[in-house]
XYZ file of C-alpha atoms in Angstrom:
673
model
C -65.381 108.010 -84.893
C -64.301 109.875 -81.805
C -65.140 113.139 -83.536
C -68.682 112.053 -84.276
C -69.176 111.017 -80.667
C -67.997 114.419 -79.498
C -70.310 116.058 -81.983
C -73.210 113.926 -80.794
C -72.433 114.740 -77.147
C -72.286 118.449 -78.049
C -75.732 118.225 -79.532
C -76.993 116.540 -76.411
C -75.446 119.248 -74.205
C -76.937 121.939 -76.439
C -80.389 120.392 -76.153
C -79.965 120.015 -72.383
C -78.805 123.633 -72.080
C -81.770 124.767 -74.116
C -84.171 122.843 -71.876
C -82.538 124.330 -68.746
C -82.671 127.803 -70.283
C -86.368 127.408 -71.026
C -87.107 126.372 -67.438
C -84.945 129.127 -65.983
C -86.435 131.793 -68.223
C -89.923 130.575 -67.396
C -89.159 130.741 -63.675
C -87.578 134.163 -64.104
C -90.560 135.401 -66.093
C -92.904 134.046 -63.461
C -90.859 135.786 -60.765
C -90.959 139.068 -62.680
C -94.672 138.654 -63.251
C -95.199 138.007 -59.535
C -93.089 141.038 -58.724
C -95.256 143.187 -60.965
C -98.376 141.866 -59.289
C -96.856 142.514 -55.845
C -96.737 146.227 -56.618
C -100.252 146.330 -55.177
C -99.120 144.703 -51.955
C -98.716 147.023 -48.934
C -95.267 148.230 -47.934
C -94.659 147.557 -44.240
C -91.949 149.015 -42.027
C -91.109 147.441 -38.667
C -93.586 144.563 -38.671
C -91.206 142.082 -37.019
C -90.557 144.438 -34.135
C -94.286 145.212 -33.965
C -95.147 141.517 -33.517
C -92.349 141.046 -31.010
C -93.552 143.969 -28.860
C -97.119 142.624 -28.871
C -95.825 139.240 -27.740
C -93.857 140.875 -24.936
C -97.034 142.523 -23.631
C -99.070 139.318 -23.612
C -96.186 136.946 -22.759
C -98.041 134.436 -24.937
C -100.609 133.860 -22.162
C -103.631 135.536 -23.755
C -104.976 136.901 -26.990
C -103.767 140.478 -27.644
C -106.313 143.282 -27.539
C -106.159 145.305 -30.728
C -107.723 148.743 -31.120
C -108.409 150.136 -34.589
C -108.964 153.901 -34.718
C -110.177 155.458 -37.939
C -111.879 158.648 -39.000
C -110.700 162.160 -39.713
C -111.039 165.764 -38.601
C -112.571 166.814 -35.279
C -115.085 163.912 -34.928
C -112.052 161.665 -34.380
C -111.996 163.106 -30.848
C -114.656 160.471 -30.063
C -111.743 158.006 -29.762
C -110.663 159.840 -26.617
C -113.898 158.846 -24.902
C -113.400 155.248 -26.017
C -109.863 155.192 -24.590
C -111.126 156.695 -21.336
C -113.835 154.013 -21.048
C -111.351 151.203 -21.703
C -109.026 152.561 -19.016
C -111.948 152.678 -16.587
C -112.412 148.966 -17.265
C -108.692 148.238 -16.751
C -108.014 147.677 -20.438
C -105.053 149.226 -22.195
C -104.770 148.067 -25.831
C -101.835 145.809 -26.655
C -101.534 147.549 -30.006
C -103.249 150.314 -31.966
C -103.700 150.544 -35.723
C -104.829 153.937 -36.988
C -105.046 156.123 -40.055
C -105.915 159.716 -40.944
C -106.086 162.212 -38.080
C -107.068 159.374 -35.754
C -103.404 158.340 -35.950
C -102.417 161.645 -34.340
C -104.567 160.867 -31.294
C -103.190 157.322 -31.195
C -99.611 158.606 -31.201
C -100.269 161.130 -28.423
C -102.002 158.474 -26.321
C -99.289 155.888 -26.937
C -96.702 158.471 -25.901
C -98.390 158.726 -22.494
C -100.896 161.588 -22.794
C -104.221 161.055 -21.055
C -107.467 161.317 -23.059
C -108.496 164.348 -20.968
C -105.251 166.195 -21.659
C -105.472 165.465 -25.390
C -109.046 166.827 -25.479
C -107.912 169.993 -23.679
C -105.060 170.370 -26.155
C -107.379 170.079 -29.162
C -109.923 172.499 -27.712
C -107.316 175.211 -27.126
C -105.202 174.668 -30.236
C -105.322 177.598 -32.655
C -105.576 175.781 -35.974
C -104.919 179.019 -37.859
C -101.465 179.118 -36.226
C -100.682 175.446 -36.824
C -101.926 175.474 -40.421
C -101.606 178.184 -43.062
C -103.703 178.537 -46.177
C -101.742 179.116 -49.356
C -102.053 178.727 -53.063
C -101.039 175.120 -53.853
C -97.419 175.797 -54.688
C -96.282 172.578 -52.991
C -99.191 170.256 -53.745
C -101.828 171.461 -51.288
C -103.816 174.452 -50.131
C -102.585 174.054 -46.554
C -98.989 174.472 -45.412
C -98.454 171.962 -42.589
C -94.815 172.710 -41.711
C -95.875 174.483 -38.493
C -98.065 171.527 -37.515
C -95.120 169.165 -37.865
C -93.046 171.516 -35.704
C -95.799 171.510 -33.066
C -95.930 167.707 -32.978
C -92.147 167.620 -32.861
C -92.164 169.906 -29.838
C -94.874 167.952 -28.017
C -93.586 164.464 -28.839
C -89.900 165.233 -29.221
C -88.310 165.681 -32.640
C -86.467 162.340 -32.397
C -89.289 160.266 -30.884
C -89.994 157.139 -32.917
C -93.067 154.941 -33.132
C -91.182 151.825 -32.028
C -90.233 153.555 -28.760
C -93.761 154.508 -27.696
C -95.215 152.638 -24.722
C -97.972 151.006 -26.810
C -97.095 149.392 -30.165
C -98.710 151.453 -32.896
C -99.029 151.070 -36.653
C -99.941 154.021 -38.883
C -101.544 153.332 -42.254
C -100.807 155.791 -45.078
C -100.797 155.754 -48.863
C -98.071 156.431 -51.419
C -99.344 159.159 -53.722
C -97.154 158.014 -56.635
C -97.823 154.271 -56.674
C -101.160 154.202 -54.853
C -99.785 151.484 -52.558
C -100.725 151.238 -48.926
C -97.737 152.017 -46.702
C -97.763 150.866 -43.065
C -95.389 152.212 -40.452
C -94.707 150.513 -37.123
C -91.424 152.372 -36.891
C -90.247 155.817 -37.891
C -90.346 159.452 -36.815
C -93.550 159.980 -34.817
C -93.963 163.703 -35.594
C -93.419 163.340 -39.347
C -95.714 160.329 -39.649
C -98.411 162.082 -37.590
C -98.559 164.807 -40.235
C -98.354 162.279 -43.075
C -101.308 160.327 -41.679
C -103.622 163.342 -41.975
C -102.291 164.801 -45.246
C -105.636 164.760 -46.983
C -105.069 164.772 -50.777
C -105.319 168.194 -52.460
C -105.681 169.976 -49.108
C -102.316 169.046 -47.578
C -99.073 168.594 -49.501
C -97.773 165.003 -49.449
C -95.053 164.215 -46.926
C -91.807 162.851 -48.320
C -90.488 160.055 -46.110
C -88.439 156.914 -46.782
C -88.682 157.461 -50.526
C -92.488 157.767 -50.473
C -94.831 160.681 -51.006
C -97.276 159.932 -48.195
C -100.899 161.015 -47.908
C -103.967 160.223 -45.838
C -105.208 156.710 -46.620
C -108.838 157.128 -45.535
C -110.162 157.442 -49.093
C -108.658 154.031 -49.954
C -108.526 152.267 -46.571
C -111.354 153.655 -44.507
C -111.010 151.003 -41.782
C -107.834 148.848 -41.607
C -109.798 146.112 -39.881
C -108.429 143.010 -41.634
C -104.945 144.234 -40.813
C -105.724 144.061 -37.100
C -106.948 140.474 -37.425
C -103.485 139.484 -38.626
C -102.273 140.002 -35.064
C -105.229 138.996 -32.891
C -108.791 137.704 -32.774
C -109.826 140.330 -30.203
C -110.428 143.583 -32.036
C -112.162 146.748 -30.886
C -113.044 149.071 -33.741
C -113.539 152.752 -32.957
C -114.689 154.794 -35.942
C -115.575 158.443 -36.424
C -117.493 158.012 -39.655
C -119.674 160.931 -40.622
C -121.697 160.353 -43.710
C -125.148 161.065 -44.969
C -126.591 158.512 -47.425
C -128.461 161.389 -49.094
C -125.386 163.610 -49.380
C -124.502 165.022 -52.784
C -121.077 163.622 -53.588
C -120.570 166.311 -56.234
C -120.965 169.089 -53.674
C -117.455 170.461 -53.113
C -118.736 172.304 -50.039
C -119.007 168.908 -48.342
C -115.593 168.236 -46.796
C -116.359 164.504 -46.526
C -117.418 164.090 -50.149
C -114.181 162.370 -51.206
C -114.234 159.802 -48.395
C -117.974 159.085 -48.206
C -117.841 156.138 -50.657
C -114.936 154.552 -48.773
C -116.681 155.026 -45.401
C -119.915 153.603 -46.796
C -118.097 150.551 -48.181
C -116.243 150.023 -44.900
C -119.489 150.297 -42.927
C -121.158 147.662 -45.087
C -118.189 145.322 -44.607
C -118.066 145.881 -40.852
C -121.808 145.357 -40.472
C -121.469 141.895 -41.986
C -119.221 140.750 -39.128
C -120.577 139.403 -35.868
C -117.267 138.973 -34.016
C -116.314 142.600 -33.516
C -116.946 145.403 -31.067
C -117.773 148.351 -33.316
C -118.021 151.715 -31.564
C -119.356 154.349 -33.950
C -120.991 157.334 -32.183
C -123.225 159.722 -34.067
C -121.181 162.917 -34.402
C -123.269 164.401 -37.217
C -124.220 167.389 -35.063
C -120.585 168.527 -35.050
C -118.707 169.967 -37.970
C -115.521 168.559 -39.403
C -113.524 171.321 -37.742
C -115.271 171.555 -34.377
C -112.054 171.029 -32.416
C -113.357 173.446 -29.794
C -115.930 170.765 -28.872
C -113.429 167.912 -28.542
C -114.485 167.176 -24.969
C -118.184 166.898 -25.906
C -117.325 164.718 -28.911
C -115.272 162.524 -26.576
C -118.300 162.112 -24.339
C -120.189 160.672 -27.313
C -117.412 158.123 -27.773
C -117.557 157.219 -24.087
C -121.333 156.723 -24.183
C -121.094 154.590 -27.325
C -118.388 152.436 -25.753
C -120.570 151.933 -22.669
C -123.233 150.335 -24.910
C -120.766 147.457 -25.389
C -120.138 147.044 -21.666
C -121.082 143.342 -21.618
C -118.706 142.467 -24.462
C -115.897 144.639 -23.117
C -116.255 143.048 -19.681
C -115.338 139.676 -21.202
C -112.042 140.945 -22.591
C -108.897 139.951 -20.772
C -106.819 143.026 -21.472
C -103.559 144.538 -20.388
C -104.351 145.961 -16.916
C -101.202 148.088 -16.692
C -102.011 151.780 -16.689
C -99.636 154.480 -17.775
C -97.119 155.488 -15.101
C -97.982 158.788 -13.461
C -94.673 160.283 -14.545
C -95.506 159.594 -18.224
C -98.827 161.392 -17.896
C -97.173 164.317 -16.127
C -94.446 164.642 -18.747
C -96.911 164.573 -21.634
C -99.254 167.055 -19.943
C -96.337 169.469 -19.561
C -95.386 168.910 -23.206
C -98.933 169.609 -24.398
C -99.186 172.733 -22.232
C -95.824 173.917 -23.531
C -96.991 173.402 -27.099
C -100.027 175.606 -26.438
C -97.967 178.152 -24.525
C -95.632 178.666 -27.472
C -98.456 179.820 -29.731
C -97.204 183.387 -29.593
C -98.139 186.066 -32.112
C -100.479 183.626 -33.849
C -97.456 181.687 -35.051
C -95.744 178.332 -34.668
C -92.195 178.250 -35.998
C -92.181 175.849 -38.983
C -89.918 172.822 -38.915
C -88.443 173.694 -42.321
C -88.372 176.503 -44.848
C -91.767 177.186 -46.377
C -93.164 179.492 -49.021
C -96.652 180.973 -48.751
C -98.626 182.759 -51.453
C -101.730 184.457 -50.124
C -104.327 187.124 -50.795
C -104.586 189.607 -47.916
C -107.338 192.104 -47.193
C -107.710 194.406 -44.222
C -110.211 197.196 -43.717
C -111.542 199.345 -40.921
C -110.416 201.031 -37.697
C -111.414 198.038 -35.541
C -109.398 195.497 -37.514
C -106.227 193.849 -36.263
C -104.211 196.639 -37.901
C -103.487 198.842 -34.895
C -101.311 201.322 -36.749
C -101.911 204.969 -35.892
C -100.689 206.713 -39.024
C -102.625 204.809 -41.622
C -106.246 204.056 -42.187
C -105.320 202.454 -45.479
C -107.031 199.204 -46.329
C -104.933 196.882 -48.406
C -105.955 194.271 -50.942
C -102.760 192.621 -52.057
C -101.072 189.426 -53.119
C -98.453 188.488 -50.560
C -95.449 186.230 -50.758
C -94.041 185.030 -47.429
C -90.890 183.069 -46.745
C -90.831 181.396 -43.330
C -88.353 179.454 -41.287
C -87.834 178.835 -37.593
C -86.727 182.403 -36.771
C -87.698 184.615 -39.703
C -90.686 185.666 -41.794
C -90.445 188.097 -44.659
C -91.769 188.893 -48.080
C -93.540 191.427 -50.210
C -96.961 192.787 -51.172
C -98.336 193.946 -54.502
C -101.862 195.285 -54.800
C -104.024 198.253 -53.979
C -104.471 200.534 -50.967
C -107.929 201.917 -50.306
C -107.483 205.164 -48.442
C -109.644 207.983 -47.131
C -108.473 211.272 -45.759
C -107.880 214.921 -46.558
C -105.412 215.771 -49.301
C -104.320 218.728 -47.183
C -105.123 219.864 -43.685
C -107.988 222.015 -44.899
C -108.500 220.360 -48.275
C -111.192 218.056 -49.618
C -111.356 214.359 -48.871
C -109.849 211.811 -51.177
C -111.284 208.378 -51.706
C -109.903 205.762 -54.029
C -107.751 202.746 -54.717
C -104.078 203.301 -55.356
C -101.380 200.925 -56.586
C -99.286 199.745 -53.673
C -96.056 197.814 -53.187
C -94.529 196.892 -49.887
C -92.171 194.663 -48.004
C -92.005 193.264 -44.498
C -89.668 191.317 -42.263
C -90.098 189.818 -38.804
C -87.406 188.211 -36.669
C -88.091 185.738 -33.856
C -84.916 185.185 -31.814
C -87.154 182.993 -29.647
C -90.877 182.255 -29.653
C -91.825 185.054 -27.242
C -89.895 187.877 -28.941
C -90.758 189.508 -32.250
C -88.921 192.350 -34.005
C -90.595 193.512 -37.193
C -90.314 196.057 -39.985
C -92.911 197.137 -42.507
C -92.578 199.467 -45.499
C -95.279 200.488 -47.941
C -95.438 202.859 -50.919
C -98.776 204.108 -52.273
C -98.804 205.663 -55.746
C -101.565 208.266 -55.815
C -103.422 208.614 -59.049
C -102.893 212.391 -59.261
C -99.095 212.011 -59.337
C -98.427 208.312 -59.992
C -94.664 208.726 -59.999
C -94.639 210.360 -56.514
C -95.409 207.800 -53.767
C -96.594 208.260 -50.224
C -94.380 206.243 -47.933
C -95.313 204.509 -44.710
C -92.854 202.706 -42.483
C -93.172 200.929 -39.164
C -90.754 199.254 -36.782
C -91.879 197.369 -33.731
C -90.884 195.020 -30.941
C -93.134 192.746 -28.892
C -91.931 190.661 -25.983
C -94.243 188.284 -24.101
C -92.707 187.939 -20.655
C -95.298 185.558 -19.193
C -98.330 183.930 -20.761
C -100.418 181.270 -19.047
C -104.026 180.543 -18.098
C -103.928 182.829 -15.053
C -102.044 185.918 -16.169
C -99.830 187.424 -18.839
C -97.329 190.266 -19.050
C -95.921 191.766 -22.242
C -94.056 194.857 -23.397
C -94.059 196.539 -26.794
C -92.386 199.338 -28.726
C -93.432 200.923 -32.034
C -92.173 203.663 -34.320
C -94.303 204.820 -37.249
C -93.392 207.310 -39.945
C -95.450 208.541 -42.860
C -94.540 211.080 -45.483
C -96.625 212.504 -48.284
C -94.424 214.108 -50.906
C -97.442 215.295 -52.839
C -99.022 216.979 -49.826
C -95.672 218.191 -48.466
C -96.448 216.779 -45.058
C -95.249 214.008 -42.743
C -95.803 212.601 -39.280
C -93.995 210.522 -36.678
C -95.304 208.413 -33.799
C -93.152 206.605 -31.234
C -94.660 204.614 -28.377
C -93.737 202.035 -25.776
C -95.687 200.351 -23.025
C -96.456 197.363 -20.821
C -99.644 195.302 -20.783
C -100.862 192.880 -18.119
C -103.831 190.559 -17.881
C -105.224 188.540 -14.991
C -107.876 185.809 -15.148
C -108.606 184.864 -11.531
C -111.871 183.128 -12.461
C -113.156 181.434 -15.605
C -115.774 184.171 -15.961
C -113.655 187.172 -14.986
C -110.650 188.791 -16.653
C -108.906 192.096 -16.008
C -106.402 193.923 -18.213
C -104.296 197.021 -17.603
C -101.663 198.874 -19.599
C -99.418 201.903 -19.287
C -97.058 203.568 -21.719
C -95.514 206.618 -23.323
C -96.122 208.232 -26.717
C -94.346 210.891 -28.762
C -96.326 212.439 -31.631
C -95.030 214.931 -34.178
C -96.802 216.405 -37.173
C -94.809 217.782 -40.112
C -91.650 216.863 -38.144
C -91.354 220.394 -36.787
C -89.986 221.000 -33.271
C -93.006 223.017 -32.240
C -95.346 220.146 -33.246
C -93.861 217.508 -30.907
C -96.069 216.315 -28.072
C -95.312 213.950 -25.188
C -98.047 211.809 -23.633
C -98.668 209.267 -20.922
C -101.104 206.501 -21.860
C -103.102 204.566 -19.257
C -105.802 201.963 -19.690
C -107.780 199.284 -17.888
C -110.650 196.953 -18.771
C -112.669 194.191 -17.184
C -114.781 191.441 -18.708
C -117.500 189.668 -16.739
C -119.189 186.546 -18.150
C -122.553 185.631 -16.687
C -121.893 182.103 -15.307
C -125.530 180.907 -15.081
C -125.935 181.429 -18.834
C -122.895 179.337 -19.750
C -120.847 182.411 -20.653
C -123.152 183.330 -23.527
C -123.858 186.780 -22.076
C -121.000 189.029 -21.058
C -120.261 192.621 -20.152
C -117.102 194.680 -20.588
C -116.098 198.040 -19.207
C -112.917 199.921 -19.975
C -111.180 203.253 -19.770
C -108.138 204.569 -21.588
C -106.625 207.995 -21.366
C -103.899 209.868 -23.203
C -102.556 212.771 -21.133
C -100.293 215.508 -22.475
C -97.191 215.996 -20.328
C -95.023 218.226 -22.511
C -94.490 219.850 -25.852
C -97.350 221.051 -28.021
C -100.606 221.554 -26.167
C -103.487 219.178 -26.753
C -103.797 215.398 -26.606
C -103.979 213.511 -29.895
C -106.937 211.319 -30.783
C -106.775 208.614 -33.481
C -109.354 206.648 -35.397
C -107.872 203.429 -34.033
C -108.499 204.544 -30.440
C -111.969 203.114 -30.889
C -114.270 206.110 -30.529
C -116.628 206.192 -33.499
C -117.004 209.726 -34.847
C -116.511 211.413 -38.242
C -115.039 214.399 -36.400
C -111.791 212.502 -35.849
C -109.395 213.329 -38.713
C -111.910 215.750 -40.209
C -109.466 218.635 -40.475
C -106.109 217.004 -39.922
C -103.661 214.933 -41.896
C -102.717 211.416 -40.853
C -105.916 210.615 -39.034
C -105.540 212.315 -35.734
C -106.733 215.518 -34.136
C -105.590 217.426 -31.075
C -108.065 217.930 -28.262
C -107.706 219.189 -24.695
C -104.882 218.352 -22.325
C -106.212 214.813 -22.174
C -108.412 212.485 -24.225
C -110.231 209.853 -22.188
C -112.575 207.176 -23.553
C -114.883 205.231 -21.263
C -116.297 202.188 -23.030
C -119.255 200.026 -22.012
C -120.343 196.983 -23.983
C -122.791 194.145 -23.450
C -122.772 191.186 -25.807
C -124.653 187.954 -26.330
C -122.781 185.082 -27.966
C -125.104 183.128 -30.225
C -124.597 179.412 -29.436
C -125.166 178.194 -32.995
C -122.311 178.199 -35.499
C -123.898 177.880 -38.949
C -121.776 176.131 -41.556
C -121.819 175.266 -45.239
C -120.517 171.746 -45.700
C -117.923 172.268 -42.940
C -115.836 174.410 -45.278
C -117.337 177.739 -44.242
C -118.359 178.261 -40.629
C -119.599 181.330 -38.791
C -117.698 181.318 -35.500
C -118.279 183.476 -32.454
C -121.447 185.133 -33.726
C -122.630 187.787 -31.290
C -124.805 190.853 -31.079
C -124.354 193.633 -28.555
C -124.791 197.254 -27.581
C -122.005 199.790 -27.049
C -121.774 203.121 -25.312
C -118.511 205.076 -25.581
C -118.017 208.342 -23.718
C -115.269 210.757 -24.766
C -113.857 213.423 -22.453
C -111.652 216.008 -24.192
C -110.601 218.483 -21.529
C -113.906 220.060 -20.517
C -115.821 218.689 -23.519
C -118.001 215.605 -23.328
C -119.516 213.497 -26.120
C -121.063 210.071 -26.425
C -121.249 207.492 -29.203
C -123.678 204.600 -28.741
C -125.538 202.011 -30.749
C -125.550 198.355 -31.751
C -122.854 196.002 -32.934
C -122.635 192.709 -34.811
C -119.544 190.502 -34.681
C -118.700 187.205 -36.318
C -115.816 185.356 -37.923
C -116.118 183.470 -41.180
C -113.843 180.455 -40.854
C -112.550 178.681 -43.934
C -111.576 175.118 -42.968
C -110.938 176.426 -39.456
C -107.708 177.937 -40.754
C -108.349 181.197 -42.596
C -110.274 183.603 -40.398
C -112.356 186.481 -41.763
C -113.375 188.613 -38.749
C -116.311 190.915 -39.398
C -117.439 193.784 -37.178
C -120.289 196.184 -37.925
C -121.319 199.143 -35.774
C -124.320 201.417 -36.217
C -125.106 204.246 -33.818
C -125.270 207.926 -33.000
C -122.451 210.330 -32.127
C -123.224 213.485 -30.178
C -119.911 215.144 -31.167
C -120.882 215.127 -34.830
C -124.612 215.145 -34.022
C -125.211 212.470 -36.626
C -125.654 208.780 -37.142
C -122.415 206.884 -37.557
C -121.384 203.498 -38.916
C -118.225 201.453 -39.032
C -117.313 198.234 -40.784
C -114.112 196.267 -40.223
C -112.920 193.106 -41.893
C -109.678 191.204 -42.279
C -108.791 188.237 -44.455
C -105.744 186.226 -45.431
C -105.727 183.362 -47.939
């Protein structure tokens, strides 16, 4: 009997356990299901601290003033005008929520920089130094490691969002999960880069286990987020969209974000409780950072249209302490001042694959012993103090096979290597080696080597001083000839007025042909130039005058004259190897040039822009001992800018040379992608 009771109780316990198991499993399944659904919920870092800091600013006595800043590229500079207008009306936001490149401006402002100083920084920032175009080996066409280093230098490498004077939240997106990721705490420099890492253009930024990208394509305006913390929201947008734009046009840099901006605009327009400042910046390109001040003025004027509504806001009247503004201004100026040699030391190791092309005597290649024009694939490894790599491609060369022989013209296989050391930002020591395999004897290369040193002693808005040293050597085994050039000098520049600049240089040169003792010449080099911009015409018309002279002071008689000295004549290198000819005891070039800078900068969808277009007239006079000749004509200059990063400078000259008694032309171009 007892056994049957136990058995009956066991059945009851089994049934009870089964019922409990069913309920538990159902609850567990529901929890798992909810967890799966929550994968679409935003990930937030530092929200508790964010709320606490907002409460500290208001002391619970008023509604916080929230500022939402959204929009990308250069038009985002309109936010600077909005911030300036709010400060004029004694309003400093209690918190800022931002995404895309607008977050960068929000971080700089929250760190203490004034809107005026930020605009100056953007206008003078060389984007080609901060960003480098590359084949997408790391997930994007733009290497942003130098940009992160720049922000780290300006903000401080260890500066965190939660320590900025104004609470700030940056909205990004996780590339892997597609989830919105919000940061109210974290490294300010890293998150500044992450906020503007536009998909496909920039590589994603790895941080806190996420691969972060720009969120503007998914969250064009994080407006509802701001309303979680206040009912007083000011929305500043830098939307640029054309309802008639072709979304399939890849030349339109906004094509990916236009749908998101259009959707956000429709949602915002349906609200009647918001101050929405959205200036028309359509006349400026996506990369018009040089017009940041003018774009800021548009933001200021648009904010002023809401003067009645803004006047009703009870905001935080505390302005930034003067010492904060001074510190940040110095940091911004230092960041610009360290843009030496067109380079910003990257924050980490980076690898760049690019296609390089350089042609013409007026290009950035100032080498004396080569007129070769290279088209090559280049690999570059970069870190904070070193750059090096190799080239593989073709060298396009012109010149005599022998001193009295016929000209050669062709493309030759070329391999090369280079290395540059930067012990600190103002010092560069570099080496370059190149081998050209001529088609006549493909197994016998011509070798070219160069070693140089550049040291920028001082560089600021008023003056600069630098010294340099170069050694070049070229040997042609096939032609049984060689040459050596060694030079050193000092260069100074003074800019006493915004429309006047003066430069002067002095140095020494040793030149030897065929490396024979009786071919060595010693020379003193002197030069000076002045540029005068016509102030009444807004610096669109300018005039330059210069003189440079190479004077023989010992060794073989006759001063050398190179193609890269700038005088346009086919007589130079006509009967000599290695692109120079000996003239009288001195060679002096007097250069006069007048140019007109065309105000317009035509662009194709903001991807390709013609920058610095100008036309001018030149007149160069050459004195060679007792001989005199003149080369004069017209010139066209421009720079094709790709995304404001890759620069393709073009220079075309057409004229007449009295030395050769013929018309002359010259074309120079340089490109790196």
